[in-house]
Tab-separated table of C-alpha atoms and ligand atoms in Angstrom:
chain	number	residue	atom	x	y	z
A	1	MET	CA	10.551	7.522	13.830
A	2	TYR	CA	9.306	4.271	12.340
A	3	ALA	CA	11.470	4.607	9.251
A	4	GLN	CA	15.120	5.007	10.304
A	5	LEU	CA	18.178	4.871	8.093
A	6	VAL	CA	16.102	4.654	4.918
A	7	LYS	CA	18.619	4.647	2.094
A	8	THR	CA	17.706	7.401	-0.347
A	9	ALA	CA	18.288	6.214	-3.918
A	10	GLY	CA	20.313	8.385	-6.299
A	11	THR	CA	23.279	10.668	-5.825
A	12	GLY	CA	21.709	13.625	-4.070
A	13	VAL	CA	19.831	16.724	-5.139
A	14	LYS	CA	20.263	17.616	-8.800
A	15	SER	CA	20.567	21.222	-9.933
A	16	GLN	CA	17.986	22.647	-12.352
A	17	GLU	CA	20.527	22.240	-15.191
A	18	GLU	CA	21.214	18.609	-14.396
A	19	MET	CA	17.520	17.693	-14.487
A	20	THR	CA	15.685	16.433	-17.536
A	21	ASP	CA	12.488	18.257	-18.538
A	22	GLN	CA	10.435	15.549	-16.887
A	23	GLU	CA	12.424	15.773	-13.663
A	24	ARG	CA	12.106	19.553	-13.604
A	25	GLU	CA	8.365	19.353	-14.080
A	26	PHE	CA	8.168	16.764	-11.298
A	27	GLN	CA	10.242	18.831	-8.840
A	28	ASP	CA	8.208	21.892	-9.723
A	29	LYS	CA	4.992	20.096	-8.764
A	30	ILE	CA	6.508	19.107	-5.429
A	31	ASP	CA	7.706	22.655	-4.789
A	32	ARG	CA	4.179	23.914	-5.442
A	33	ASP	CA	2.758	21.295	-3.024
A	34	ILE	CA	0.909	19.420	-5.748
A	35	LYS	CA	0.611	15.773	-4.722
A	36	ILE	CA	2.196	13.055	-6.811
A	37	GLU	CA	-0.343	10.310	-7.557
A	38	PRO	CA	0.353	6.653	-8.429
A	39	LYS	CA	-0.043	6.925	-12.214
A	40	ASP	CA	1.920	10.209	-12.511
A	41	TRP	CA	5.444	10.129	-13.853
A	42	MET	CA	8.087	9.993	-11.120
A	43	PRO	CA	11.866	9.415	-11.036
A	44	ASP	CA	12.856	5.791	-10.394
A	45	ASP	CA	14.873	6.879	-7.357
A	46	TYR	CA	11.832	8.595	-5.819
A	47	ARG	CA	9.778	5.444	-6.332
A	48	ALA	CA	12.492	3.135	-4.935
A	49	THR	CA	13.115	5.315	-1.878
A	50	LEU	CA	9.407	5.577	-1.118
A	51	ILE	CA	8.937	1.807	-1.329
A	52	ARG	CA	11.756	1.400	1.188
A	53	GLN	CA	10.448	4.108	3.491
A	54	ILE	CA	6.754	3.209	3.425
A	55	GLY	CA	7.637	-0.479	3.625
A	56	GLN	CA	9.823	0.031	6.663
A	57	HIS	CA	7.121	2.120	8.259
A	58	ALA	CA	4.482	-0.559	7.571
A	59	HIS	CA	6.707	-3.343	8.917
A	60	SER	CA	7.247	-1.312	12.092
A	61	GLU	CA	3.501	-1.060	12.658
A	62	ILE	CA	3.128	-4.820	12.237
A	63	VAL	CA	6.160	-5.931	14.265
A	64	GLY	CA	5.251	-3.247	16.814
A	65	GLN	CA	2.167	-5.263	17.690
A	66	LEU	CA	4.334	-8.009	19.183
A	67	PRO	CA	5.743	-6.314	22.319
A	68	GLU	CA	2.288	-4.988	23.225
A	69	GLY	CA	0.272	-8.015	22.144
A	70	ASN	CA	2.463	-9.876	24.601
A	71	TRP	CA	0.570	-8.169	27.471
A	72	ILE	CA	-3.054	-8.290	26.295
A	73	THR	CA	-3.889	-11.423	28.279
A	74	ARG	CA	-2.078	-10.091	31.338
A	75	ALA	CA	-3.522	-6.571	31.477
A	76	PRO	CA	-4.374	-5.662	35.092
A	77	THR	CA	-8.083	-4.936	34.479
A	78	LEU	CA	-10.708	-5.748	31.867
A	79	GLU	CA	-10.805	-2.076	30.867
A	80	ARG	CA	-7.036	-1.927	30.326
A	81	LYS	CA	-7.299	-5.124	28.331
A	82	ALA	CA	-9.992	-3.700	26.050
A	83	ILE	CA	-7.940	-0.518	25.574
A	84	LEU	CA	-4.735	-2.382	24.737
A	85	LEU	CA	-6.594	-4.683	22.378
A	86	ALA	CA	-8.042	-1.672	20.544
A	87	LYS	CA	-4.623	-0.039	20.368
A	88	VAL	CA	-2.905	-3.127	18.978
A	89	GLN	CA	-5.737	-3.571	16.469
A	90	ASP	CA	-5.176	0.025	15.324
A	91	GLU	CA	-1.512	-0.799	14.673
A	92	ALA	CA	-2.560	-3.661	12.402
A	93	GLY	CA	-4.700	-1.141	10.520
A	94	HIS	CA	-1.767	1.286	10.286
A	95	GLY	CA	0.376	-1.440	8.756
A	96	LEU	CA	-2.377	-2.179	6.298
A	97	TYR	CA	-2.928	1.442	5.178
A	98	LEU	CA	0.803	1.745	4.591
A	99	TYR	CA	1.195	-1.538	2.730
A	100	CYS	CA	-1.608	-0.409	0.412
A	101	ALA	CA	0.211	2.893	-0.163
A	102	ALA	CA	3.432	1.010	-0.983
A	103	GLU	CA	1.563	-1.263	-3.389
A	104	THR	CA	0.486	1.728	-5.479
A	105	LEU	CA	4.194	2.118	-6.323
A	106	GLY	CA	4.335	-1.269	-8.021
A	107	VAL	CA	5.447	-3.679	-5.303
A	108	THR	CA	3.057	-6.512	-4.379
A	109	ARG	CA	1.938	-7.313	-0.846
A	110	ASP	CA	3.617	-10.705	-1.025
A	111	GLU	CA	6.919	-9.241	-2.239
A	112	ILE	CA	7.059	-6.664	0.518
A	113	THR	CA	6.042	-9.229	3.160
A	114	GLU	CA	8.752	-11.596	1.904
A	115	MET	CA	11.349	-8.831	2.273
A	116	LEU	CA	10.434	-8.384	5.933
A	117	LEU	CA	10.395	-12.106	6.620
A	118	ASP	CA	13.811	-12.806	5.116
A	119	GLY	CA	15.401	-9.723	6.665
A	120	ARG	CA	15.991	-7.706	3.480
A	121	MET	CA	13.803	-4.908	4.841
A	122	LYS	CA	14.008	-3.478	8.345
A	123	TYR	CA	11.578	-2.206	10.942
A	124	SER	CA	12.164	0.302	13.722
A	125	SER	CA	14.913	-0.632	16.185
A	126	ILE	CA	12.619	0.113	19.136
A	127	PHE	CA	10.626	-3.080	18.666
A	128	ASN	CA	13.696	-5.198	19.323
A	129	TYR	CA	13.515	-4.254	22.993
A	130	PRO	CA	11.399	-6.375	25.341
A	131	THR	CA	8.305	-5.334	27.327
A	132	LEU	CA	9.129	-6.860	30.696
A	133	ASN	CA	6.115	-5.772	32.757
A	134	TRP	CA	2.946	-3.705	32.740
A	135	ALA	CA	4.792	-0.422	33.348
A	136	ASP	CA	6.577	-0.988	30.036
A	137	ILE	CA	3.225	-1.053	28.242
A	138	GLY	CA	2.395	2.379	29.624
A	139	ALA	CA	5.854	3.641	28.709
A	140	VAL	CA	5.605	2.271	25.170
A	141	GLY	CA	2.318	4.060	24.475
A	142	TRP	CA	3.608	7.271	25.989
A	143	LEU	CA	7.161	7.353	24.619
A	144	VAL	CA	7.189	5.138	21.528
A	145	ASP	CA	3.880	6.302	20.106
A	146	GLY	CA	4.814	9.814	21.226
A	147	ALA	CA	8.026	9.630	19.191
A	148	ALA	CA	6.148	8.137	16.243
A	149	ILE	CA	3.643	11.016	16.299
A	150	MET	CA	6.500	13.543	16.127
A	151	ASN	CA	7.495	12.059	12.804
A	152	GLN	CA	4.056	11.244	11.453
A	153	VAL	CA	2.401	14.624	11.919
A	154	PRO	CA	4.709	16.443	9.460
A	155	LEU	CA	4.524	13.490	7.060
A	156	GLN	CA	0.830	14.198	6.551
A	157	ARG	CA	2.137	16.868	4.149
A	158	THR	CA	4.410	14.490	2.256
A	159	SER	CA	4.435	14.755	-1.547
A	160	TYR	CA	3.148	11.273	-2.364
A	161	GLY	CA	-0.675	11.288	-2.262
A	162	PRO	CA	-1.366	7.744	-1.001
A	163	TYR	CA	1.341	8.071	1.688
A	164	SER	CA	-0.012	11.418	2.806
A	165	ARG	CA	-3.570	10.070	3.038
A	166	ALA	CA	-2.397	7.054	5.031
A	167	MET	CA	-0.553	9.363	7.432
A	168	ILE	CA	-3.652	11.519	7.923
A	169	ARG	CA	-5.695	8.462	8.910
A	170	ILE	CA	-2.932	7.202	11.171
A	171	CYS	CA	-2.473	10.510	12.959
A	172	LYS	CA	-6.192	10.637	13.736
A	173	GLU	CA	-5.850	7.354	15.622
A	174	GLU	CA	-2.435	7.873	17.132
A	175	SER	CA	-3.181	10.406	19.848
A	176	PHE	CA	-5.389	7.882	21.665
A	177	HIS	CA	-2.339	5.594	21.754
A	178	GLN	CA	-0.110	8.088	23.463
A	179	ARG	CA	-2.777	9.232	25.897
A	180	GLN	CA	-3.707	5.729	27.017
A	181	GLY	CA	-0.006	5.031	27.619
A	182	TYR	CA	0.493	8.158	29.687
A	183	ASP	CA	-2.683	7.392	31.601
A	184	ALA	CA	-1.452	3.862	32.381
A	185	ILE	CA	1.986	4.958	33.568
A	186	ARG	CA	0.491	7.815	35.561
A	187	LYS	CA	-1.594	5.310	37.529
A	188	MET	CA	1.623	3.531	38.441
A	189	ALA	CA	3.626	6.660	39.171
A	190	GLU	CA	0.863	7.723	41.580
A	191	GLY	CA	0.472	4.213	43.034
A	192	SER	CA	2.381	2.267	45.684
A	193	PRO	CA	6.160	2.769	46.102
A	194	GLU	CA	6.699	-0.517	44.243
A	195	GLN	CA	4.521	0.644	41.347
A	196	LYS	CA	6.299	3.962	41.191
A	197	LYS	CA	9.615	2.128	41.082
A	198	MET	CA	8.371	0.065	38.148
A	199	ALA	CA	7.299	3.215	36.294
A	200	GLN	CA	10.726	4.764	36.876
A	201	ASP	CA	12.484	1.616	35.726
A	202	ALA	CA	10.405	1.462	32.533
A	203	LEU	CA	11.185	5.106	31.768
A	204	ASN	CA	14.896	4.568	32.405
A	205	ARG	CA	15.106	1.551	30.136
A	206	LEU	CA	12.994	2.914	27.275
A	207	TRP	CA	14.302	6.490	27.197
A	208	PHE	CA	17.403	6.043	25.053
A	209	PRO	CA	15.849	3.440	22.726
A	210	SER	CA	13.028	5.988	22.168
A	211	LEU	CA	15.554	8.708	21.267
A	212	MET	CA	17.155	6.254	18.826
A	213	MET	CA	13.851	5.969	16.982
A	214	PHE	CA	14.649	9.237	15.184
A	215	GLY	CA	17.868	7.772	13.768
A	216	PRO	CA	21.396	9.191	13.945
A	217	SER	CA	22.076	12.812	13.078
A	218	ASP	CA	21.554	13.403	9.363
A	219	LYS	CA	21.915	17.153	9.091
A	220	ASP	CA	24.938	16.800	6.779
A	221	SER	CA	23.653	13.873	4.723
A	222	VAL	CA	23.233	14.392	0.963
A	223	HIS	CA	20.707	11.569	0.943
A	224	SER	CA	18.513	13.285	3.506
A	225	ALA	CA	18.770	16.492	1.500
A	226	GLN	CA	17.348	14.630	-1.512
A	227	SER	CA	14.531	13.105	0.544
A	228	MET	CA	13.741	16.555	1.885
A	229	ALA	CA	13.721	18.075	-1.605
A	230	TRP	CA	11.240	15.358	-2.563
A	231	LYS	CA	9.224	16.128	0.588
A	232	ILE	CA	9.220	12.538	1.748
A	233	LYS	CA	11.217	13.702	4.732
A	234	ILE	CA	10.122	16.951	6.309
A	235	ASN	CA	12.469	17.493	9.280
A	236	THR	CA	15.979	16.372	10.158
A	237	ASN	CA	16.345	13.614	12.725
A	238	ASP	CA	17.893	16.017	15.239
A	239	GLU	CA	15.026	18.509	14.921
A	240	LEU	CA	12.462	15.832	15.680
A	241	ARG	CA	14.502	14.347	18.532
A	242	GLN	CA	14.856	17.772	20.146
A	243	LYS	CA	11.132	18.379	19.802
A	244	PHE	CA	10.444	15.049	21.447
A	245	VAL	CA	12.774	15.789	24.387
A	246	ASP	CA	11.266	19.251	24.858
A	247	GLN	CA	7.775	17.831	24.876
A	248	THR	CA	8.510	14.869	27.129
A	249	VAL	CA	10.572	16.406	29.945
A	250	PRO	CA	7.635	18.337	31.464
A	251	GLN	CA	5.507	15.187	31.178
A	252	ILE	CA	8.121	13.278	33.201
A	253	GLU	CA	8.192	16.046	35.790
A	254	PHE	CA	4.406	15.979	36.096
A	255	LEU	CA	4.595	12.273	36.925
A	256	GLY	CA	7.061	13.031	39.720
A	257	LEU	CA	9.589	10.650	38.209
A	258	ASP	CA	13.329	11.297	38.031
A	259	LEU	CA	14.733	12.338	34.668
A	260	PRO	CA	16.204	9.267	32.940
A	261	ASP	CA	19.324	11.177	31.852
A	262	PRO	CA	21.418	13.403	34.167
A	263	GLY	CA	22.415	15.383	31.072
A	264	ILE	CA	18.906	16.817	30.661
A	265	LYS	CA	19.080	20.530	31.448
A	266	TRP	CA	17.127	23.540	30.229
A	267	ASN	CA	19.319	25.655	27.989
A	268	GLU	CA	18.085	29.212	28.211
A	269	GLU	CA	20.155	30.359	25.255
A	270	ARG	CA	18.890	27.704	22.851
A	271	GLY	CA	15.392	27.667	24.297
A	272	HIS	CA	15.594	23.864	24.365
A	273	TYR	CA	16.573	21.096	26.739
A	274	ASP	CA	20.111	19.765	26.422
A	275	TYR	CA	20.297	15.992	26.629
A	276	THR	CA	22.761	13.130	26.242
A	277	ASP	CA	22.904	11.541	22.821
A	278	PRO	CA	22.043	7.830	22.821
A	279	ASP	CA	24.777	5.250	22.358
A	280	TRP	CA	24.821	4.906	18.585
A	281	SER	CA	26.974	1.785	18.648
A	282	GLU	CA	24.099	0.076	20.492
A	283	PHE	CA	21.717	1.360	17.819
A	284	PHE	CA	23.771	0.000	14.922
A	285	ASN	CA	24.159	-3.273	16.737
A	286	VAL	CA	20.379	-3.596	17.126
A	287	ILE	CA	19.841	-2.676	13.466
A	288	LYS	CA	22.342	-5.364	12.504
A	289	GLY	CA	20.153	-7.947	14.209
A	290	ASN	CA	21.809	-8.200	17.609
A	291	GLY	CA	19.208	-6.483	19.802
A	292	PRO	CA	17.587	-8.381	22.672
A	293	CYS	CA	14.535	-9.469	20.630
A	294	ASN	CA	15.460	-9.384	16.912
A	295	VAL	CA	15.459	-13.155	16.543
A	296	ASP	CA	12.158	-13.596	18.409
A	297	ARG	CA	10.390	-10.865	16.436
A	298	LEU	CA	11.298	-12.250	13.040
A	299	ALA	CA	10.570	-15.801	14.157
A	300	ALA	CA	7.099	-14.718	15.347
A	301	ARG	CA	6.333	-12.991	12.025
A	302	ASN	CA	7.572	-15.972	10.022
A	303	LYS	CA	5.531	-18.378	12.124
A	304	ALA	CA	2.377	-16.271	11.726
A	305	TRP	CA	2.889	-16.154	7.963
A	306	ASP	CA	3.589	-19.886	7.638
A	307	ASP	CA	0.792	-20.946	9.993
A	308	GLY	CA	-1.655	-18.730	8.104
A	309	GLU	CA	-0.847	-20.130	4.685
A	310	TRP	CA	-3.569	-22.799	4.677
A	311	VAL	CA	-6.153	-20.174	5.658
A	312	ARG	CA	-5.113	-17.789	2.887
A	313	ASP	CA	-5.059	-20.557	0.303
A	314	GLY	CA	-8.275	-22.156	1.555
A	315	LEU	CA	-10.262	-18.918	1.459
A	316	LEU	CA	-9.030	-18.121	-2.029
A	317	GLU	CA	-9.892	-21.594	-3.281
A	318	HIS	CA	-13.335	-21.332	-1.699
A	319	ALA	CA	-13.892	-17.971	-3.393
A	320	ARG	CA	-12.848	-19.432	-6.755
A	321	LYS	CA	-15.171	-22.411	-6.429
A	322	LYS	CA	-18.071	-20.200	-5.374
A	323	ALA	CA	-17.492	-17.931	-8.360
A	324	ALA	CA	-17.319	-20.950	-10.723
A	325	ARG	CA	-20.579	-22.364	-9.341
A	326	LYS	CA	-22.319	-19.039	-9.749
A	327	HIS	CA	-20.995	-18.758	-13.280
A	328	ALA	CA	-22.276	-22.263	-14.146
A	329	ALA	CA	-25.721	-21.499	-12.742
A	330	GLU	CA	-26.139	-18.364	-14.865
B	1	MET	CA	3.737	-17.145	-1.957
B	2	LYS	CA	2.076	-16.598	-5.303
B	3	ASN	CA	-1.501	-16.982	-4.139
B	4	GLU	CA	-2.243	-13.328	-3.407
B	5	TRP	CA	-5.781	-12.219	-2.581
B	6	PRO	CA	-7.175	-9.629	-5.007
B	7	LEU	CA	-7.197	-5.924	-4.144
B	8	TRP	CA	-10.498	-4.167	-3.303
B	9	GLU	CA	-11.213	-0.455	-3.177
B	10	ILE	CA	-13.373	0.567	-0.230
B	11	PHE	CA	-16.050	3.265	-0.221
B	12	ILE	CA	-17.848	4.374	2.933
B	13	ARG	CA	-20.922	6.516	3.480
B	14	GLY	CA	-20.320	8.621	6.584
B	15	GLN	CA	-22.854	9.508	9.246
B	16	HIS	CA	-24.186	12.612	7.585
B	17	GLY	CA	-25.969	11.253	4.559
B	18	LEU	CA	-23.232	12.185	2.092
B	19	SER	CA	-22.176	10.065	-0.877
B	20	HIS	CA	-19.927	7.061	-0.408
B	21	ARG	CA	-16.328	8.217	-0.382
B	22	HIS	CA	-13.163	6.306	-1.212
B	23	VAL	CA	-11.284	5.597	2.033
B	24	GLY	CA	-8.598	3.125	0.985
B	25	SER	CA	-8.100	-0.431	-0.115
B	26	LEU	CA	-7.462	-3.917	1.205
B	27	HIS	CA	-6.912	-7.493	0.075
B	28	ALA	CA	-9.635	-10.119	0.447
B	29	PRO	CA	-10.447	-13.440	-1.227
B	30	ASP	CA	-13.965	-12.347	-2.256
B	31	ALA	CA	-16.495	-9.517	-1.978
B	32	GLU	CA	-18.089	-10.876	1.167
B	33	MET	CA	-14.782	-11.016	3.019
B	34	ALA	CA	-13.832	-7.614	1.620
B	35	VAL	CA	-16.933	-6.130	3.282
B	36	LYS	CA	-16.124	-7.859	6.574
B	37	ASN	CA	-12.520	-6.678	6.509
B	38	ALA	CA	-13.525	-3.163	5.485
B	39	ARG	CA	-15.789	-2.981	8.502
B	40	ASP	CA	-12.886	-3.896	10.794
B	41	VAL	CA	-10.298	-1.737	9.093
B	42	TYR	CA	-12.206	1.404	8.151
B	43	THR	CA	-15.132	1.784	10.582
B	44	ARG	CA	-13.624	1.185	14.016
B	45	ARG	CA	-14.643	4.650	15.182
B	46	ASN	CA	-18.125	5.199	13.859
B	47	GLU	CA	-16.876	6.359	10.488
B	48	GLY	CA	-19.671	4.889	8.471
B	49	VAL	CA	-23.186	3.596	8.009
B	50	SER	CA	-22.695	1.826	4.670
B	51	ILE	CA	-19.836	0.139	2.801
B	52	TRP	CA	-19.228	-0.476	-0.907
B	53	VAL	CA	-16.398	-2.700	-2.096
B	54	VAL	CA	-15.210	-2.841	-5.704
B	55	GLU	CA	-12.459	-5.082	-6.989
B	56	ALA	CA	-9.707	-2.706	-8.074
B	57	LYS	CA	-9.302	-4.284	-11.514
B	58	HIS	CA	-12.883	-3.280	-12.418
B	59	ILE	CA	-12.224	0.433	-12.034
B	60	THR	CA	-11.587	2.432	-15.197
B	61	ALA	CA	-9.747	5.695	-14.618
B	62	THR	CA	-8.680	8.681	-16.675
B	63	ALA	CA	-4.974	8.772	-17.511
B	64	PRO	CA	-2.827	11.524	-15.939
B	65	GLY	CA	-1.794	12.574	-19.460
B	66	GLU	CA	-5.394	13.383	-20.368
B	67	LYS	CA	-5.693	15.895	-17.530
B	68	GLY	CA	-5.198	18.871	-19.841
B	69	PRO	CA	-7.650	18.048	-22.660
B	70	LEU	CA	-10.256	16.721	-20.207
B	71	PHE	CA	-10.323	19.312	-17.481
B	72	GLU	CA	-8.787	22.519	-18.792
B	73	PRO	CA	-11.724	23.468	-21.078
B	74	SER	CA	-13.921	24.111	-18.057
B	75	GLU	CA	-11.425	26.606	-16.613
B	76	SER	CA	-12.359	29.285	-19.163
B	77	LYS	CA	-16.117	28.942	-18.734
B	78	VAL	CA	-16.536	31.431	-15.950
B	79	TYR	CA	-20.134	32.142	-17.024
B	80	ARG	CA	-21.081	28.758	-15.539
B	81	HIS	CA	-20.669	30.257	-12.076
B	82	PRO	CA	-23.233	32.504	-10.364
B	83	THR	CA	-20.521	35.005	-9.418
B	84	PHE	CA	-20.111	35.874	-13.138
B	85	TYR	CA	-23.342	37.891	-13.077
B	86	ASP	CA	-23.837	41.292	-11.485
B	87	ILE	CA	-27.269	41.596	-10.006
B	88	PRO	CA	-28.169	45.138	-8.853
B	89	GLU	CA	-28.561	45.403	-5.114
B	90	GLU	CA	-32.113	46.738	-5.489
B	91	VAL	CA	-33.170	43.393	-6.922
B	92	GLY	CA	-32.458	41.730	-3.609
B	93	HIS	CA	-31.186	38.268	-2.872
B	94	MET	CA	-30.993	35.929	-5.864
C	1	LIG	FE1	0.766	3.136	14.542
C	2	LIG	FE1	0.341	3.816	17.669
């Protein structure tokens, strides 16, 4: 999930009696699956939570370009290079759709960018892990985009119109991402013993960080209950994580790779795979800024923003001058 | 950071000769760059054959509060729809 640990504003779900008329009308619209649009009335807490959630999601798309962009020039073939380039370009687009959705809630692009750059807003913990070799690129597309899809597909039905429309666009593009990743890692799993070893190593390293993408268990959280009542969260973190494990285990088996967790076992009674929970202390440590790549990622985003300043300013100045000249000529 | 590019709304005509449809928005310094960016952002998979860009501030929209007075009157005018009329079967297709 690209938005983890989003703090839901407010004190939890209000009862019908506790709600004002406006709040009741708003909740009623959501219950009847009527989309909330930018100019409609909405509770401040709904607006604030959505800005956090969509912002975190957008930042994840943007920062997520870094570990993959890192391998574009070193892709093994021209075809793989073109594919990876297209995939990373899509992620830039995803960030952009989502920033635009967030802006409809009253935050400006500069404000939300600033909050990423100075660390006030987060992005998904997964992008603080390094991509050490080409097998990691396959594993990222397969597992990381696979986990993202799990979360994004239900969010197409989210209550906020612009967010829902952004998710629909994103989901259309996302399945190519996962398939190209699986295709790349499959080549390695079916390749030389050394290549197969690399594929196994990538799976082993990225498995638990991928499970962490869904965030810690939130089935008893009052905040999640509020987000679910608002339909900006559709499933609990555990539901999505289980779905991801169930979907991925057969894909691992098809590759002929070993399962990355000895705790993975089919549970006939539950009709699901059992698995070992990730180490949540590692997760919180990464979120706090102590993952292997946190410092590099933020430094890269800050550098890109600072280095681009003269371009942004220059183009705007050029546009202003052109407009003034045209005005004078008329 | 106070030099933000203006916001543009993007409309694309798809392959099948339909009207331009709103697909999203983006920031750009001027109309020309907005078209270039829209091409990269919104037509990477053959989604369109024509692009319109309109600076967001030039769009006038109805207010959500006017929804009732503006759109409800048409709800009761069922006679505007062909299904309102019974045409005897003997008359044939109409
Ligand atoms: Fe994405
Ligand atoms: Fe993706």
